[in-house]
Amino acid sequence: MTIFGISIGSSRTAVCILKDGVLLDEELHIHSFDAQWSEKKLRAIINTYKHYLHKYNVHAILVKIPPLRKHTNAITQLLKRIDTLAKEYDCQFDLITKSELKHVNNLRSTNEIIEFTRRLYPELNELFERGIDNDHRYYKKLYEAILSAHTYQEWQRFK
């Protein structure tokens, strides 16, 4: 099973591909979209996601979302478009919040998310070293996307 993990945001989004339990480290990316929110920006973000759907035979899209109270119009539009993409590419589609991610993995903080994800995927140690100087602020979304995809994969094993 190939899972496309996304941690969304309207200006920065992190993505990963988890294929049959293997994290494809060449597909760990943080994409920045600095323009003001517009239909053009929305299309740019969706086209970025389409790239991964075209390149890999994705079976599921798992999106780490902000808490519902923090959903902006931009996030709502983005989620609707991702839902449409999932249907278009015949993918399963699911959402998870950071709170849910922490709860199901028995974690209490962002640092624990990072540490747990590194233990699952030791190949992330180089990424971890690069993030030390900025307290991992830049890479947090990437760890969330990876752990979200992993969590979804685990859910599928128990179904």
PDB file of C-alpha atoms in Angstrom:
ATOM      1  CA  MET A   1       0.000   0.000   0.000  1.00  0.00           C
ATOM      2  CA  THR A   2       1.265   3.469  -0.864  1.00  0.00           C
ATOM      3  CA  ILE A   3       0.238   6.268   1.479  1.00  0.00           C
ATOM      4  CA  PHE A   4       0.623   9.956   0.708  1.00  0.00           C
ATOM      5  CA  GLY A   5       1.041  11.785   4.013  1.00  0.00           C
ATOM      6  CA  ILE A   6       0.384  15.513   4.137  1.00  0.00           C
ATOM      7  CA  SER A   7       0.591  18.062   6.920  1.00  0.00           C
ATOM      8  CA  ILE A   8      -1.329  20.938   5.420  1.00  0.00           C
ATOM      9  CA  GLY A   9      -1.046  24.644   5.778  1.00  0.00           C
ATOM     10  CA  SER A  10      -1.931  27.531   3.516  1.00  0.00           C
ATOM     11  CA  SER A  11       1.671  28.743   3.304  1.00  0.00           C
ATOM     12  CA  ARG A  12       3.715  25.626   4.094  1.00  0.00           C
ATOM     13  CA  THR A  13       2.871  21.999   3.525  1.00  0.00           C
ATOM     14  CA  ALA A  14       4.921  18.883   4.253  1.00  0.00           C
ATOM     15  CA  VAL A  15       4.548  15.660   2.304  1.00  0.00           C
ATOM     16  CA  CYS A  16       5.858  12.119   2.405  1.00  0.00           C
ATOM     17  CA  ILE A  17       5.350   8.832   0.622  1.00  0.00           C
ATOM     18  CA  LEU A  18       5.158   5.625   2.633  1.00  0.00           C
ATOM     19  CA  LYS A  19       5.272   2.618   0.304  1.00  0.00           C
ATOM     20  CA  ASP A  20       4.669  -0.819   1.831  1.00  0.00           C
ATOM     21  CA  GLY A  21       6.030   0.395   5.150  1.00  0.00           C
ATOM     22  CA  VAL A  22       9.134   1.982   3.623  1.00  0.00           C
ATOM     23  CA  LEU A  23       9.560   5.728   3.882  1.00  0.00           C
ATOM     24  CA  LEU A  24      10.747   7.021   0.523  1.00  0.00           C
ATOM     25  CA  ASP A  25      13.267   9.569   1.737  1.00  0.00           C
ATOM     26  CA  GLU A  26      13.654  11.098  -1.721  1.00  0.00           C
ATOM     27  CA  GLU A  27      10.024  12.162  -1.370  1.00  0.00           C
ATOM     28  CA  LEU A  28      10.209  13.988   1.949  1.00  0.00           C
ATOM     29  CA  HIS A  29       9.479  17.583   1.102  1.00  0.00           C
ATOM     30  CA  ILE A  30       8.358  20.831   2.606  1.00  0.00           C
ATOM     31  CA  HIS A  31       6.733  23.063   0.031  1.00  0.00           C
ATOM     32  CA  SER A  32       6.326  26.786   0.679  1.00  0.00           C
ATOM     33  CA  PHE A  33       3.628  28.864  -0.952  1.00  0.00           C
ATOM     34  CA  ASP A  34       4.281  32.470   0.011  1.00  0.00           C
ATOM     35  CA  ALA A  35       1.710  34.258  -2.145  1.00  0.00           C
ATOM     36  CA  GLN A  36      -1.487  35.654  -0.686  1.00  0.00           C
ATOM     37  CA  TRP A  37      -4.374  33.178  -0.679  1.00  0.00           C
ATOM     38  CA  SER A  38      -6.091  32.968  -4.048  1.00  0.00           C
ATOM     39  CA  GLU A  39      -7.497  30.457  -6.486  1.00  0.00           C
ATOM     40  CA  LYS A  40      -4.121  30.502  -8.256  1.00  0.00           C
ATOM     41  CA  LYS A  41      -2.321  29.574  -5.014  1.00  0.00           C
ATOM     42  CA  LEU A  42      -4.870  26.825  -4.330  1.00  0.00           C
ATOM     43  CA  ARG A  43      -4.246  25.387  -7.804  1.00  0.00           C
ATOM     44  CA  ALA A  44      -0.477  25.524  -7.225  1.00  0.00           C
ATOM     45  CA  ILE A  45      -0.796  23.542  -3.992  1.00  0.00           C
ATOM     46  CA  ILE A  46      -3.137  20.977  -5.569  1.00  0.00           C
ATOM     47  CA  ASN A  47      -0.830  20.621  -8.593  1.00  0.00           C
ATOM     48  CA  THR A  48       2.028  19.910  -6.196  1.00  0.00           C
ATOM     49  CA  TYR A  49      -0.032  17.133  -4.629  1.00  0.00           C
ATOM     50  CA  LYS A  50      -1.001  15.804  -8.075  1.00  0.00           C
ATOM     51  CA  HIS A  51       2.686  15.360  -8.857  1.00  0.00           C
ATOM     52  CA  TYR A  52       2.922  12.723  -6.113  1.00  0.00           C
ATOM     53  CA  LEU A  53      -0.317  11.058  -7.153  1.00  0.00           C
ATOM     54  CA  HIS A  54       0.935  10.804 -10.743  1.00  0.00           C
ATOM     55  CA  LYS A  55       4.389   9.544  -9.771  1.00  0.00           C
ATOM     56  CA  TYR A  56       3.225   6.855  -7.316  1.00  0.00           C
ATOM     57  CA  ASN A  57       0.298   4.512  -7.350  1.00  0.00           C
ATOM     58  CA  VAL A  58      -1.152   6.090  -4.201  1.00  0.00           C
ATOM     59  CA  HIS A  59      -3.804   4.077  -2.391  1.00  0.00           C
ATOM     60  CA  ALA A  60      -4.515   6.496   0.432  1.00  0.00           C
ATOM     61  CA  ILE A  61      -4.121  10.158   1.298  1.00  0.00           C
ATOM     62  CA  LEU A  62      -3.800  10.949   4.992  1.00  0.00           C
ATOM     63  CA  VAL A  63      -3.876  14.613   5.988  1.00  0.00           C
ATOM     64  CA  LYS A  64      -2.772  16.017   9.328  1.00  0.00           C
ATOM     65  CA  ILE A  65      -5.035  19.000   9.849  1.00  0.00           C
ATOM     66  CA  PRO A  66      -5.091  21.867  12.323  1.00  0.00           C
ATOM     67  CA  PRO A  67      -7.724  21.761  15.091  1.00  0.00           C
ATOM     68  CA  LEU A  68     -11.197  22.501  13.714  1.00  0.00           C
ATOM     69  CA  ARG A  69     -11.348  25.843  15.552  1.00  0.00           C
ATOM     70  CA  LYS A  70      -8.299  26.968  13.523  1.00  0.00           C
ATOM     71  CA  HIS A  71      -9.687  26.084  10.122  1.00  0.00           C
ATOM     72  CA  THR A  72      -9.519  29.122   7.902  1.00  0.00           C
ATOM     73  CA  ASN A  73     -11.368  29.530   4.633  1.00  0.00           C
ATOM     74  CA  ALA A  74      -8.109  28.575   2.892  1.00  0.00           C
ATOM     75  CA  ILE A  75      -7.778  25.302   4.848  1.00  0.00           C
ATOM     76  CA  THR A  76     -11.427  24.446   4.196  1.00  0.00           C
ATOM     77  CA  GLN A  77     -11.009  25.041   0.445  1.00  0.00           C
ATOM     78  CA  LEU A  78      -7.810  23.028   0.407  1.00  0.00           C
ATOM     79  CA  LEU A  79      -9.424  20.072   2.181  1.00  0.00           C
ATOM     80  CA  LYS A  80     -12.351  20.075  -0.259  1.00  0.00           C
ATOM     81  CA  ARG A  81      -9.923  19.981  -3.191  1.00  0.00           C
ATOM     82  CA  ILE A  82      -7.897  17.164  -1.621  1.00  0.00           C
ATOM     83  CA  ASP A  83     -11.124  15.212  -1.110  1.00  0.00           C
ATOM     84  CA  THR A  84     -11.926  15.727  -4.794  1.00  0.00           C
ATOM     85  CA  LEU A  85      -8.395  14.602  -5.721  1.00  0.00           C
ATOM     86  CA  ALA A  86      -8.786  11.448  -3.664  1.00  0.00           C
ATOM     87  CA  LYS A  87     -12.000  10.604  -5.490  1.00  0.00           C
ATOM     88  CA  GLU A  88     -10.444  11.436  -8.861  1.00  0.00           C
ATOM     89  CA  TYR A  89      -7.470   9.138  -8.179  1.00  0.00           C
ATOM     90  CA  ASP A  90      -9.599   6.485  -6.436  1.00  0.00           C
ATOM     91  CA  CYS A  91      -7.714   6.854  -3.142  1.00  0.00           C
ATOM     92  CA  GLN A  92      -8.879   6.363   0.380  1.00  0.00           C
ATOM     93  CA  PHE A  93      -8.907   9.676   2.238  1.00  0.00           C
ATOM     94  CA  ASP A  94      -8.682  10.389   5.941  1.00  0.00           C
ATOM     95  CA  LEU A  95      -7.861  13.227   8.309  1.00  0.00           C
ATOM     96  CA  ILE A  96      -6.108  13.346  11.662  1.00  0.00           C
ATOM     97  CA  THR A  97      -5.398  16.190  14.070  1.00  0.00           C
ATOM     98  CA  LYS A  98      -2.203  16.566  16.055  1.00  0.00           C
ATOM     99  CA  SER A  99      -4.141  15.779  19.240  1.00  0.00           C
ATOM    100  CA  GLU A 100      -5.417  12.534  17.734  1.00  0.00           C
ATOM    101  CA  LEU A 101      -1.942  11.715  16.446  1.00  0.00           C
ATOM    102  CA  LYS A 102      -0.503  12.164  19.932  1.00  0.00           C
ATOM    103  CA  HIS A 103      -3.353  10.237  21.569  1.00  0.00           C
ATOM    104  CA  VAL A 104      -3.241   7.132  19.350  1.00  0.00           C
ATOM    105  CA  ASN A 105       0.562   6.943  19.628  1.00  0.00           C
ATOM    106  CA  ASN A 106       0.587   7.693  23.372  1.00  0.00           C
ATOM    107  CA  LEU A 107       2.650  10.867  22.953  1.00  0.00           C
ATOM    108  CA  ARG A 108       2.414  14.140  24.861  1.00  0.00           C
ATOM    109  CA  SER A 109       4.318  16.753  22.862  1.00  0.00           C
ATOM    110  CA  THR A 110       5.734  17.744  19.499  1.00  0.00           C
ATOM    111  CA  ASN A 111       9.192  16.711  20.692  1.00  0.00           C
ATOM    112  CA  GLU A 112       7.822  13.254  21.464  1.00  0.00           C
ATOM    113  CA  ILE A 113       6.293  13.114  17.961  1.00  0.00           C
ATOM    114  CA  ILE A 114       9.734  13.878  16.532  1.00  0.00           C
ATOM    115  CA  GLU A 115      11.524  11.337  18.738  1.00  0.00           C
ATOM    116  CA  PHE A 116       8.963   8.587  18.137  1.00  0.00           C
ATOM    117  CA  THR A 117       9.047   9.158  14.374  1.00  0.00           C
ATOM    118  CA  ARG A 118      12.859   9.021  14.403  1.00  0.00           C
ATOM    119  CA  ARG A 119      12.759   5.702  16.223  1.00  0.00           C
ATOM    120  CA  LEU A 120      10.347   4.328  13.622  1.00  0.00           C
ATOM    121  CA  TYR A 121      12.448   5.637  10.734  1.00  0.00           C
ATOM    122  CA  PRO A 122      16.136   5.931  11.701  1.00  0.00           C
ATOM    123  CA  GLU A 123      16.904   7.360   8.263  1.00  0.00           C
ATOM    124  CA  LEU A 124      15.440  10.624   9.630  1.00  0.00           C
ATOM    125  CA  ASN A 125      18.471  11.165  11.864  1.00  0.00           C
ATOM    126  CA  GLU A 126      20.191  13.339   9.240  1.00  0.00           C
ATOM    127  CA  LEU A 127      17.056  15.473   8.952  1.00  0.00           C
ATOM    128  CA  PHE A 128      16.956  15.704  12.732  1.00  0.00           C
ATOM    129  CA  GLU A 129      20.545  16.971  12.850  1.00  0.00           C
ATOM    130  CA  ARG A 130      19.724  19.697  10.303  1.00  0.00           C
ATOM    131  CA  GLY A 131      16.780  20.854  12.432  1.00  0.00           C
ATOM    132  CA  ILE A 132      18.581  21.193  15.754  1.00  0.00           C
ATOM    133  CA  ASP A 133      19.630  24.811  15.159  1.00  0.00           C
ATOM    134  CA  ASN A 134      16.052  26.038  14.692  1.00  0.00           C
ATOM    135  CA  ASP A 135      14.446  23.725  17.277  1.00  0.00           C
ATOM    136  CA  HIS A 136      12.908  21.751  14.373  1.00  0.00           C
ATOM    137  CA  ARG A 137      10.394  24.515  13.635  1.00  0.00           C
ATOM    138  CA  TYR A 138      10.947  24.152   9.900  1.00  0.00           C
ATOM    139  CA  TYR A 139      10.674  20.353   9.925  1.00  0.00           C
ATOM    140  CA  LYS A 140       7.832  19.825  12.440  1.00  0.00           C
ATOM    141  CA  LYS A 141       5.238  19.471   9.702  1.00  0.00           C
ATOM    142  CA  LEU A 142       7.345  16.824   8.008  1.00  0.00           C
ATOM    143  CA  TYR A 143       7.477  14.656  11.133  1.00  0.00           C
ATOM    144  CA  GLU A 144       3.706  15.094  11.492  1.00  0.00           C
ATOM    145  CA  ALA A 145       3.111  14.030   7.881  1.00  0.00           C
ATOM    146  CA  ILE A 146       5.321  10.960   8.318  1.00  0.00           C
ATOM    147  CA  LEU A 147       3.746   9.891  11.601  1.00  0.00           C
ATOM    148  CA  SER A 148       0.278  10.472  10.139  1.00  0.00           C
ATOM    149  CA  ALA A 149       1.033   8.180   7.187  1.00  0.00           C
ATOM    150  CA  HIS A 150       2.536   5.585   9.525  1.00  0.00           C
ATOM    151  CA  THR A 151      -0.478   5.739  11.856  1.00  0.00           C
ATOM    152  CA  TYR A 152      -2.842   5.258   8.921  1.00  0.00           C
ATOM    153  CA  GLN A 153      -0.781   2.271   7.778  1.00  0.00           C
ATOM    154  CA  GLU A 154      -1.087   0.737  11.254  1.00  0.00           C
ATOM    155  CA  TRP A 155      -4.859   1.307  11.280  1.00  0.00           C
ATOM    156  CA  GLN A 156      -5.129  -0.590   7.999  1.00  0.00           C
ATOM    157  CA  ARG A 157      -3.310  -3.602   9.478  1.00  0.00           C
ATOM    158  CA  PHE A 158      -5.999  -3.973  12.132  1.00  0.00           C
ATOM    159  CA  LYS A 159      -8.982  -3.667   9.791  1.00  0.00           C
TER     160      LYS A 159
END
